[in-house]
Tab-separated table of C-alpha atoms and ligand atoms in Angstrom:
chain	number	residue	atom	x	y	z
A	1210	MET	CA	-0.032	0.104	0.063
A	1211	SER	CA	1.501	3.240	-0.479
A	1212	ARG	CA	-1.233	6.558	-0.387
A	1213	ILE	CA	0.985	9.699	-0.470
A	1214	GLN	CA	-0.074	12.803	1.170
A	1215	VAL	CA	1.627	16.157	0.377
A	1216	GLU	CA	0.233	18.701	2.672
A	1217	GLY	CA	1.090	22.729	2.037
A	1218	LEU	CA	4.591	21.559	1.231
A	1219	THR	CA	7.037	24.267	0.679
A	1220	LYS	CA	10.734	24.530	-0.361
A	1221	ARG	CA	12.636	28.076	-0.526
A	1222	PHE	CA	16.058	28.332	-1.736
A	1223	GLY	CA	17.001	31.919	-0.200
A	1224	GLU	CA	14.661	34.233	-1.268
A	1225	VAL	CA	12.674	32.265	-3.693
A	1226	ALA	CA	9.881	29.356	-3.116
A	1227	ALA	CA	10.734	26.405	-5.635
A	1228	ILE	CA	7.546	24.877	-4.169
A	1229	ASP	CA	4.877	27.128	-2.947
A	1230	ARG	CA	2.679	25.228	-0.372
A	1231	VAL	CA	1.307	22.358	-2.691
A	1232	SER	CA	-0.821	19.908	-1.302
A	1233	LEU	CA	-1.841	16.581	-3.243
A	1234	ASP	CA	-3.420	13.330	-2.147
A	1235	ILE	CA	-1.855	10.500	-4.128
A	1236	SER	CA	-3.801	7.258	-3.947
A	1237	HIS	CA	-2.725	3.773	-3.609
A	1238	GLY	CA	-2.122	2.858	-7.537
A	1239	ASP	CA	-2.382	6.019	-9.194
A	1240	PHE	CA	-0.011	7.103	-12.099
A	1241	LEU	CA	0.168	10.757	-10.949
A	1242	VAL	CA	2.385	12.836	-13.655
A	1243	LEU	CA	3.930	15.956	-12.345
A	1244	LEU	CA	3.884	18.178	-15.483
A	1245	GLY	CA	5.314	21.789	-16.264
A	1246	PRO	CA	7.800	23.627	-17.724
A	1247	SER	CA	11.459	23.293	-16.965
A	1248	GLY	CA	12.187	25.171	-13.477
A	1249	CYS	CA	8.623	24.940	-12.371
A	1250	GLY	CA	9.705	22.853	-9.394
A	1251	LYS	CA	8.936	19.212	-10.251
A	1252	SER	CA	12.080	17.525	-9.359
A	1253	THR	CA	12.158	19.660	-6.067
A	1254	LEU	CA	8.416	18.540	-5.105
A	1255	LEU	CA	9.600	14.690	-6.105
A	1256	ARG	CA	12.980	14.845	-4.157
A	1257	MET	CA	10.810	16.179	-0.837
A	1258	ILE	CA	8.420	13.191	-1.267
A	1259	ALA	CA	11.449	10.999	-1.665
A	1260	GLY	CA	13.380	12.481	1.508
A	1261	LEU	CA	16.088	13.719	-0.375
A	1262	ILE	CA	15.630	17.259	0.373
A	1263	GLU	CA	14.181	18.725	3.354
A	1264	PRO	CA	10.815	20.926	3.405
A	1265	SER	CA	10.865	24.355	4.392
A	1266	GLY	CA	7.274	23.569	5.249
A	1267	GLY	CA	4.299	21.374	4.849
A	1268	ARG	CA	4.291	17.508	5.662
A	1269	VAL	CA	4.586	14.479	3.484
A	1270	LEU	CA	2.097	11.444	4.822
A	1271	LEU	CA	2.676	8.042	3.579
A	1272	ASP	CA	0.058	5.874	4.348
A	1273	GLY	CA	-1.109	8.127	7.256
A	1274	ARG	CA	2.572	8.360	8.735
A	1275	ASP	CA	4.431	11.640	9.044
A	1276	VAL	CA	8.034	10.817	7.232
A	1277	THR	CA	8.509	14.947	6.454
A	1278	PHE	CA	11.845	14.467	8.248
A	1279	ALA	CA	12.439	10.595	7.714
A	1280	PRO	CA	15.539	9.635	5.754
A	1281	PRO	CA	14.967	7.899	2.288
A	1282	ARG	CA	15.529	4.241	3.435
A	1283	GLU	CA	12.389	4.676	5.803
A	1284	ARG	CA	9.756	5.735	2.980
A	1285	ASP	CA	9.528	2.226	0.917
A	1286	MET	CA	9.665	4.240	-2.204
A	1287	ALA	CA	12.187	3.593	-5.125
A	1288	MET	CA	13.550	6.514	-7.408
A	1289	VAL	CA	14.333	6.344	-10.988
A	1290	PHE	CA	16.510	8.703	-12.506
A	1291	GLN	CA	16.619	10.933	-15.713
A	1292	SER	CA	20.408	9.978	-15.992
A	1293	TYR	CA	19.819	6.121	-14.873
A	1294	ALA	CA	23.592	5.870	-13.371
A	1295	LEU	CA	24.408	1.908	-13.619
A	1296	TYR	CA	27.664	0.718	-12.586
A	1297	PRO	CA	29.476	0.289	-15.373
A	1298	HIS	CA	31.795	-2.963	-14.307
A	1299	LEU	CA	28.338	-4.849	-13.060
A	1300	THR	CA	26.342	-7.098	-15.262
A	1301	VAL	CA	22.827	-6.438	-15.792
A	1302	GLU	CA	22.183	-9.047	-13.352
A	1303	ARG	CA	24.413	-7.631	-10.770
A	1304	ASN	CA	23.309	-4.266	-11.213
A	1305	ILE	CA	19.359	-4.967	-10.868
A	1306	GLY	CA	20.381	-7.366	-7.741
A	1307	PHE	CA	22.316	-4.363	-6.212
A	1308	PRO	CA	19.646	-2.987	-3.839
A	1309	LEU	CA	19.008	-6.275	-2.869
A	1310	ARG	CA	22.423	-7.251	-2.013
A	1311	SER	CA	22.972	-3.884	-0.174
A	1312	ARG	CA	20.434	-5.130	2.177
A	1313	ARG	CA	22.189	-8.482	2.483
A	1314	ARG	CA	19.407	-10.546	1.205
A	1315	PRO	CA	20.181	-14.266	1.090
A	1316	ARG	CA	21.437	-15.212	-2.231
A	1317	ALA	CA	18.947	-17.360	-3.635
A	1318	GLU	CA	16.165	-14.793	-2.996
A	1319	ILE	CA	18.377	-12.055	-5.017
A	1320	ARG	CA	18.480	-14.450	-7.772
A	1321	GLN	CA	15.024	-15.416	-7.569
A	1322	LYS	CA	14.070	-11.996	-7.800
A	1323	VAL	CA	16.321	-10.591	-10.401
A	1324	ARG	CA	14.810	-13.326	-12.757
A	1325	GLU	CA	11.358	-12.491	-12.306
A	1326	VAL	CA	12.110	-8.839	-12.609
A	1327	ALA	CA	14.273	-9.539	-15.981
A	1328	GLU	CA	11.114	-11.622	-17.273
A	1329	LEU	CA	8.716	-9.034	-16.570
A	1330	LEU	CA	10.904	-6.206	-18.323
A	1331	ASP	CA	12.403	-8.486	-21.125
A	1332	LEU	CA	15.718	-8.505	-19.908
A	1333	ALA	CA	16.287	-11.955	-19.261
A	1334	GLU	CA	18.617	-12.436	-22.405
A	1335	LEU	CA	20.650	-9.720	-21.168
A	1336	LEU	CA	21.722	-10.593	-17.666
A	1337	GLY	CA	24.925	-11.388	-18.447
A	1338	ARG	CA	26.016	-8.105	-20.489
A	1339	ARG	CA	27.231	-4.937	-19.174
A	1340	PRO	CA	25.922	-1.583	-19.340
A	1341	ARG	CA	27.957	-0.409	-22.375
A	1342	GLU	CA	26.893	-3.287	-24.381
A	1343	LEU	CA	23.380	-2.156	-24.111
A	1344	SER	CA	20.713	0.172	-26.125
A	1345	GLY	CA	19.546	3.429	-24.167
A	1346	GLY	CA	16.430	1.529	-23.738
A	1347	GLN	CA	17.808	-1.477	-22.581
A	1348	ARG	CA	19.821	0.589	-20.037
A	1349	GLN	CA	16.574	2.498	-18.971
A	1350	ARG	CA	14.644	-0.689	-18.319
A	1351	VAL	CA	17.599	-1.943	-16.295
A	1352	ALA	CA	17.285	1.129	-14.296
A	1353	VAL	CA	13.628	0.469	-13.607
A	1354	GLY	CA	14.529	-3.029	-13.006
A	1355	ARG	CA	16.777	-1.676	-10.024
A	1356	ALA	CA	14.215	0.479	-8.719
A	1357	LEU	CA	11.468	-2.747	-9.183
A	1358	VAL	CA	13.481	-5.404	-7.308
A	1359	ARG	CA	13.019	-4.022	-3.993
A	1360	ASP	CA	9.304	-4.414	-4.514
A	1361	PRO	CA	8.627	-0.473	-3.111
A	1362	GLY	CA	5.294	0.743	-2.081
A	1363	ALA	CA	5.551	3.617	-4.788
A	1364	PHE	CA	7.876	4.467	-7.710
A	1365	LEU	CA	9.284	7.754	-7.832
A	1366	MET	CA	10.694	8.558	-11.559
A	1367	ASP	CA	12.564	12.095	-12.705
A	1368	GLU	CA	11.910	12.455	-16.573
A	1369	PRO	CA	13.082	8.693	-16.989
A	1370	LEU	CA	12.641	8.816	-20.818
A	1371	SER	CA	14.134	11.931	-21.527
A	1372	ASN	CA	17.590	10.405	-22.528
A	1373	LEU	CA	15.575	8.441	-25.249
A	1374	ASP	CA	15.154	9.065	-28.819
A	1375	ALA	CA	11.612	9.449	-29.992
A	1376	LYS	CA	10.783	5.935	-31.152
A	1377	LEU	CA	12.202	4.158	-27.844
A	1378	ARG	CA	10.467	7.137	-25.967
A	1379	THR	CA	7.047	5.977	-27.173
A	1380	ALA	CA	7.917	2.323	-26.967
A	1381	THR	CA	9.115	2.507	-23.340
A	1382	ARG	CA	6.283	4.615	-22.461
A	1383	GLY	CA	3.870	1.561	-23.193
A	1384	GLN	CA	6.121	-0.748	-21.033
A	1385	LEU	CA	5.852	1.630	-18.452
A	1386	ARG	CA	2.138	2.035	-19.001
A	1387	ALA	CA	1.424	-1.853	-18.827
A	1388	LEU	CA	4.047	-2.435	-15.678
A	1389	HIS	CA	1.678	-0.171	-13.686
A	1390	ARG	CA	-1.044	-2.130	-14.809
A	1391	THR	CA	0.532	-5.613	-13.624
A	1392	LEU	CA	2.003	-4.580	-10.502
A	1393	GLY	CA	-0.965	-1.746	-9.499
A	1394	SER	CA	1.617	0.245	-7.666
A	1395	THR	CA	1.758	3.853	-7.098
A	1396	ILE	CA	3.757	5.828	-9.456
A	1397	VAL	CA	4.789	9.681	-9.129
A	1398	TYR	CA	6.380	10.647	-12.592
A	1399	VAL	CA	8.011	13.994	-13.417
A	1400	THR	CA	7.689	15.282	-17.115
A	1401	HIS	CA	7.808	18.291	-18.977
A	1402	ASP	CA	6.334	16.494	-22.055
A	1403	GLN	CA	2.658	16.617	-22.204
A	1404	VAL	CA	2.521	13.735	-24.411
A	1405	GLU	CA	4.100	11.552	-21.912
A	1406	ALA	CA	1.353	13.186	-19.038
A	1407	MET	CA	-1.311	12.689	-21.479
A	1408	THR	CA	-0.730	9.219	-22.229
A	1409	MET	CA	0.792	7.583	-19.182
A	1410	ALA	CA	-1.464	9.570	-16.433
A	1411	THR	CA	-4.112	8.001	-14.362
A	1412	ARG	CA	-4.155	11.911	-12.817
A	1413	VAL	CA	-1.899	14.982	-14.250
A	1414	ALA	CA	-0.768	17.526	-11.535
A	1415	LEU	CA	-0.007	20.716	-13.215
A	1416	LEU	CA	2.649	23.082	-11.659
A	1417	ASN	CA	3.567	26.491	-12.711
A	1418	ALA	CA	6.624	28.695	-10.891
A	1419	GLY	CA	6.099	26.302	-7.624
A	1420	ARG	CA	2.414	26.285	-7.462
A	1421	LEU	CA	0.109	23.520	-8.368
A	1422	GLU	CA	-2.520	24.932	-11.012
A	1423	GLN	CA	-4.655	21.874	-11.599
A	1424	VAL	CA	-5.119	18.178	-10.588
A	1425	GLY	CA	-6.965	16.024	-12.969
A	1426	THR	CA	-7.672	13.189	-15.280
A	1427	PRO	CA	-5.841	13.853	-18.793
A	1428	THR	CA	-9.500	14.152	-20.061
A	1429	ASP	CA	-10.220	16.760	-17.455
A	1430	VAL	CA	-7.207	19.046	-17.604
A	1431	TYR	CA	-7.445	18.994	-21.410
A	1432	ASP	CA	-11.345	19.742	-21.712
A	1433	GLU	CA	-11.424	22.112	-18.463
A	1434	PRO	CA	-8.617	23.665	-17.969
A	1435	ALA	CA	-8.830	25.612	-14.714
A	1436	SER	CA	-6.258	28.536	-16.016
A	1437	VAL	CA	-4.888	30.106	-19.006
A	1438	PHE	CA	-1.671	29.006	-17.885
A	1439	VAL	CA	-2.954	24.935	-18.198
A	1440	ALA	CA	-5.036	25.999	-21.379
A	1441	GLY	CA	-2.324	27.416	-23.054
A	1442	PHE	CA	0.423	24.726	-21.851
A	1443	LEU	CA	-1.683	21.198	-23.094
A	1444	GLY	CA	-2.211	21.056	-26.759
A	1445	SER	CA	-0.467	21.431	-30.131
A	1446	PRO	CA	-0.627	23.654	-31.575
A	1447	ALA	CA	-1.752	25.109	-28.327
A	1448	MET	CA	-5.283	26.780	-27.448
A	1449	ASN	CA	-6.153	30.186	-29.270
A	1450	LEU	CA	-6.097	32.574	-26.490
A	1451	ILE	CA	-7.820	35.989	-27.339
A	1452	PRO	CA	-7.853	39.096	-24.973
A	1453	ALA	CA	-11.774	39.914	-25.236
A	1454	ARG	CA	-14.622	41.495	-23.499
A	1455	ILE	CA	-17.799	40.548	-22.255
A	1456	GLU	CA	-20.475	43.243	-22.641
A	1457	SER	CA	-24.231	43.867	-23.436
A	1458	ARG	CA	-24.679	45.007	-26.641
A	1459	ALA	CA	-27.991	45.283	-28.548
A	1460	GLY	CA	-29.775	43.304	-25.994
A	1461	ARG	CA	-27.273	40.345	-25.901
A	1462	VAL	CA	-24.650	39.489	-23.662
A	1463	GLN	CA	-21.532	38.862	-25.704
A	1464	VAL	CA	-17.638	38.097	-25.841
A	1465	LEU	CA	-16.164	40.986	-28.047
A	1466	ALA	CA	-12.881	41.458	-29.632
A	1467	PRO	CA	-11.844	42.825	-33.163
A	1468	GLY	CA	-13.241	40.069	-35.338
A	1469	VAL	CA	-14.692	38.297	-32.753
A	1470	GLU	CA	-18.510	38.027	-31.653
A	1471	LEU	CA	-19.643	35.424	-29.468
A	1472	PRO	CA	-23.057	35.471	-27.909
A	1473	LEU	CA	-24.100	33.970	-24.869
A	1474	TRP	CA	-27.178	34.861	-23.911
A	1475	ALA	CA	-29.735	37.101	-25.535
A	1476	ALA	CA	-31.455	39.200	-23.032
A	1477	GLY	CA	-30.457	40.695	-19.490
A	1478	ASP	CA	-27.581	42.488	-18.693
A	1479	GLN	CA	-23.934	41.870	-17.596
A	1480	PRO	CA	-21.264	44.139	-16.210
A	1481	ALA	CA	-18.706	44.358	-18.390
A	1482	ARG	CA	-15.749	42.119	-17.456
A	1483	GLU	CA	-12.380	41.540	-19.377
A	1484	VAL	CA	-11.830	38.030	-20.207
A	1485	THR	CA	-9.376	35.777	-22.075
A	1486	LEU	CA	-11.184	33.709	-24.484
A	1487	GLY	CA	-9.964	30.613	-25.571
A	1488	VAL	CA	-10.639	27.879	-28.273
A	1489	ARG	CA	-8.624	24.994	-29.263
A	1490	PRO	CA	-7.305	24.963	-33.331
A	1491	GLU	CA	-9.168	21.374	-33.669
A	1492	HIS	CA	-12.368	22.938	-32.389
A	1493	LEU	CA	-13.016	25.592	-34.930
A	1494	VAL	CA	-15.878	24.788	-37.770
A	1495	LEU	CA	-14.968	26.263	-40.640
A	1496	LEU	CA	-18.133	28.098	-42.216
A	1497	PRO	CA	-18.585	28.002	-45.821
A	1498	PRO	CA	-17.852	31.630	-47.723
A	1499	ALA	CA	-21.760	32.120	-48.257
A	1500	SER	CA	-22.832	32.000	-44.701
A	1501	SER	CA	-20.244	34.853	-43.581
A	1502	SER	CA	-23.065	36.897	-43.751
A	1503	PRO	CA	-26.276	36.351	-40.867
A	1504	ALA	CA	-28.547	33.830	-41.520
A	1505	SER	CA	-32.159	35.246	-41.657
A	1506	GLN	CA	-34.354	34.050	-38.649
A	1507	PRO	CA	-36.701	31.307	-39.336
A	1508	ALA	CA	-40.048	32.308	-39.387
A	1509	SER	CA	-41.738	29.191	-38.002
A	1510	GLN	CA	-40.177	30.134	-34.768
A	1511	PRO	CA	-43.092	29.332	-32.172
A	1512	ALA	CA	-43.353	32.125	-29.991
A	1513	SER	CA	-43.327	30.658	-26.624
A	1514	GLN	CA	-39.679	29.140	-27.336
A	1515	PRO	CA	-36.569	31.057	-26.496
A	1516	VAL	CA	-35.907	32.878	-29.824
A	1517	PRO	CA	-32.389	31.570	-30.790
A	1518	VAL	CA	-30.065	34.348	-31.940
A	1519	PRO	CA	-29.482	33.567	-35.736
A	1520	ALA	CA	-26.430	31.745	-36.260
A	1521	SER	CA	-23.190	33.684	-37.476
A	1522	PRO	CA	-19.683	33.139	-37.407
A	1523	VAL	CA	-17.844	33.679	-33.917
A	1524	PHE	CA	-14.779	34.523	-35.687
A	1525	ARG	CA	-14.179	36.525	-39.116
A	1526	GLY	CA	-10.283	36.690	-40.375
A	1527	VAL	CA	-7.726	36.442	-43.431
A	1528	VAL	CA	-5.961	33.519	-43.956
A	1529	GLU	CA	-2.384	34.246	-43.635
A	1530	THR	CA	-0.710	30.714	-43.955
A	1531	VAL	CA	-1.400	26.827	-44.266
A	1532	GLU	CA	0.911	24.473	-43.163
A	1533	ASN	CA	0.526	20.753	-44.239
A	1534	LEU	CA	1.207	18.120	-41.429
A	1535	GLY	CA	0.349	15.283	-43.785
A	1536	GLY	CA	-3.083	13.973	-42.715
A	1537	GLU	CA	-4.137	17.437	-41.306
A	1538	GLU	CA	-3.409	21.263	-42.270
A	1539	VAL	CA	-2.903	23.865	-39.754
A	1540	ALA	CA	-4.343	27.615	-40.989
A	1541	GLN	CA	-2.979	30.857	-39.244
A	1542	CYS	CA	-5.517	33.422	-39.793
A	1543	ALA	CA	-5.293	37.186	-38.921
A	1544	VAL	CA	-8.572	38.016	-36.625
A	1545	GLY	CA	-8.700	41.786	-35.720
A	1546	GLY	CA	-5.115	42.058	-34.396
A	1547	ALA	CA	-4.935	38.311	-32.835
A	1548	ARG	CA	-3.832	35.365	-34.447
A	1549	LEU	CA	-5.981	32.379	-34.873
A	1550	LEU	CA	-4.728	28.784	-35.415
A	1551	ALA	CA	-7.301	26.138	-36.720
A	1552	ARG	CA	-6.405	22.622	-37.434
A	1553	GLY	CA	-8.350	19.793	-39.444
A	1554	PRO	CA	-8.285	17.312	-41.751
A	1555	ARG	CA	-6.696	18.008	-44.943
A	1556	PRO	CA	-7.294	19.733	-47.402
A	1557	LEU	CA	-8.663	22.603	-45.243
A	1558	GLY	CA	-9.546	24.512	-48.401
A	1559	LEU	CA	-8.225	27.916	-47.332
A	1560	ARG	CA	-5.868	30.076	-49.406
A	1561	PRO	CA	-3.451	32.710	-47.865
A	1562	GLY	CA	-5.082	36.654	-48.299
A	1563	GLU	CA	-8.927	35.299	-48.540
A	1564	PRO	CA	-11.313	35.980	-46.227
A	1565	VAL	CA	-12.481	32.981	-43.797
A	1566	ALA	CA	-14.938	32.717	-41.026
A	1567	PHE	CA	-15.452	30.085	-38.298
A	1568	ASP	CA	-17.800	28.962	-35.432
A	1569	VAL	CA	-17.233	26.873	-32.546
A	1570	PRO	CA	-19.611	24.694	-30.705
A	1571	ALA	CA	-20.748	26.142	-27.314
A	1572	ASP	CA	-19.197	23.616	-25.287
A	1573	ARG	CA	-15.894	24.131	-26.697
A	1574	VAL	CA	-15.661	27.657	-25.587
A	1575	HIS	CA	-13.335	28.521	-22.611
A	1576	LEU	CA	-13.384	32.023	-20.975
A	1577	PHE	CA	-10.736	32.688	-18.142
A	1578	ASP	CA	-10.845	36.268	-16.124
A	1579	ARG	CA	-7.866	38.292	-17.889
A	1580	ALA	CA	-6.612	39.511	-14.684
A	1581	SER	CA	-6.411	36.106	-12.473
A	1582	GLY	CA	-6.175	33.682	-15.248
A	1583	ARG	CA	-8.875	31.288	-13.501
A	1584	ARG	CA	-11.488	29.782	-15.569
A	1585	LEU	CA	-14.948	31.226	-15.711
A	1586	VAL	CA	-18.019	29.487	-16.382
A	1587	TRP	CA	-21.480	30.975	-17.659
A	1588	GLN	CA	-24.610	30.020	-17.005
A	1589	PRO	CA	-27.932	30.536	-18.979
A	1590	ALA	CA	-30.622	31.272	-16.339
A	1591	SER	CA	-32.714	28.519	-18.470
A	1592	GLY	CA	-30.456	26.044	-16.948
A	1593	GLY	CA	-27.672	24.103	-18.037
A	1594	LEU	CA	-24.152	25.039	-18.088
A	1595	PRO	CA	-23.227	25.018	-21.766
A	1596	ARG	CA	-19.932	23.149	-20.648
A	1597	GLU	CA	-22.192	20.326	-19.926
A	1598	ARG	CA	-21.918	18.364	-23.106
A	1599	ASP	CA	-25.557	18.316	-24.151
A	1600	HIS	CA	-25.418	20.915	-27.060
A	1601	ASP	CA	-22.697	18.940	-28.453
A	1602	HIS	CA	-22.930	19.993	-32.175
A	1603	ASP	CA	-24.997	23.304	-31.716
A	1604	SER	CA	-22.981	26.215	-32.705
A	1605	ALA	CA	-22.055	28.627	-30.263
A	1606	ALA	CA	-24.611	31.319	-31.420
A	1607	ALA	CA	-27.315	28.562	-31.711
A	1608	ALA	CA	-27.188	27.414	-28.083
A	1609	VAL	CA	-27.874	31.143	-26.469
A	1610	ALA	CA	-30.675	31.166	-24.406
A	1611	GLY	CA	-33.259	33.888	-24.507
A	1612	ALA	CA	-33.184	34.505	-20.542
A	1613	PRO	CA	-30.351	36.376	-18.791
A	1614	GLY	CA	-27.547	34.261	-17.522
A	1615	GLN	CA	-24.489	34.780	-15.145
A	1616	VAL	CA	-20.548	34.384	-15.760
A	1617	LEU	CA	-19.150	32.881	-12.605
A	1618	ASP	CA	-15.573	31.961	-11.324
A	1619	ALA	CA	-15.379	28.210	-12.255
A	1620	SER	CA	-13.892	27.709	-8.586
A	1621	THR	CA	-17.153	29.142	-6.710
A	1622	VAL	CA	-19.865	26.817	-8.691
B	1701	LIG	N1	19.903	23.166	-4.534
B	1701	LIG	C1	19.043	24.361	-5.398
B	1701	LIG	N2	19.602	25.765	-4.956
B	1701	LIG	C2	19.233	26.764	-5.297
B	1701	LIG	N3	18.035	26.747	-5.991
B	1701	LIG	C3	17.448	25.512	-6.465
B	1701	LIG	C4	17.886	24.290	-6.124
B	1701	LIG	N4	17.401	23.278	-6.686
B	1701	LIG	C5	16.472	23.938	-7.634
B	1701	LIG	N5	16.668	25.342	-7.520
B	1701	LIG	C6	15.698	26.072	-8.048
B	1701	LIG	O1	14.662	25.722	-7.655
B	1701	LIG	C7	13.668	25.979	-9.262
B	1701	LIG	C8	12.899	24.659	-9.605
B	1701	LIG	O2	13.669	23.483	-9.791
B	1701	LIG	P1	13.512	22.314	-9.962
B	1701	LIG	O3	12.752	21.601	-8.861
B	1701	LIG	O4	14.955	21.644	-10.623
B	1701	LIG	O5	12.747	22.485	-11.534
B	1701	LIG	P2	12.283	21.307	-12.212
B	1701	LIG	O6	12.564	19.762	-12.065
B	1701	LIG	O7	10.675	21.661	-12.862
B	1701	LIG	O8	13.105	21.404	-13.867
B	1701	LIG	C9	14.528	26.490	-10.226
B	1701	LIG	O9	14.280	27.817	-10.247
B	1701	LIG	C10	15.654	26.117	-9.738
B	1701	LIG	O10	16.823	26.615	-10.125
B	1702	LIG	MG1	13.673	18.312	-13.009
């Protein structure tokens, strides 16, 4: 069993807080990925969990026991580093068995355990070799084997794949995932690579400048980023983030920016608010040139129903460049003074210099408070948050309700 709780953990190096009051509850069997840009404090946090660095404040609990100042050997955790530091003069067998020999386990037990681990990691044929006779991926597996052989309650891994080339990284990612499924043990894994995080994690914890921005499943953090930082960090190309303003105009509450007109609801009032509007490149819906002008209201609309606002483009701009990615294309467009990237199957049918118009499904629109960067939700009074997936293919404009709503900080909902 290994549940790891981190409570208000802080580490200061001089004036600078490398980790600033971070709290995490890592359940037994979690594959938790600590993700963030270089220098954000990932290694510092992992090393405090391992007992290699003393915190300046806060606590670390292991299965409920306070181990904040306990030495590493009392923590039942094994660490795998980026530089896997195998003993060059020892065979694979002796490298893997090293932690057991240093604990003076009986020879037969060591032999047995090393065999098991070697089988699991597909190293059985290589036990007699020395590290220089192995490929990068094989060496990495030996390093994992050395951690595994002790049967620790938890594995702590610090960018273990970053010395491998792209193809090997993909393969090793798959092996680590399979290993996690087989062992069911707790893994805390540090990386700056969003693909590793998205593909391996059961939960992702995003760090920015020593602070925790969001913790959630890969789907949660991608679909509902809690902040502009998370929104911009995940995704390739990254989410379009456009400075905008929520305003009441002509009886509609809208998100407005040059070239951007996104209605939220069609009646009532809303104090003006500076926001950042976010839309992922793959969620923009290209409108045919004909519908760039507002469509007319259907005459047969029953009067008792909320009156839908006529569908019209949310974004209008001019195509600047189109990039061929093979299966897909990315078009860069100028919308007002902002850049908007759109991604879709090739060919998009766009040419540089031509006007372009996009819609966006209502549940794919992200709004953030401009000053704090925190996520906002908007709630039409007719019920149902747009972020609920019931309007899946409605355009943002068509999903607008006729009654007034409100814009709230996501954290208060
Ligand atoms: N021993 C140290 N002394 C002073 N500053 C440090 C030390 N270790 C790390 N730092 C600083 O703390 C911050 C976080 O570092 P680190 O945890 O290594 O980041 P990451 O692993 O996310 O790249 C960085 O600004 C780094 O320079
Ligand atoms: Mg690091």
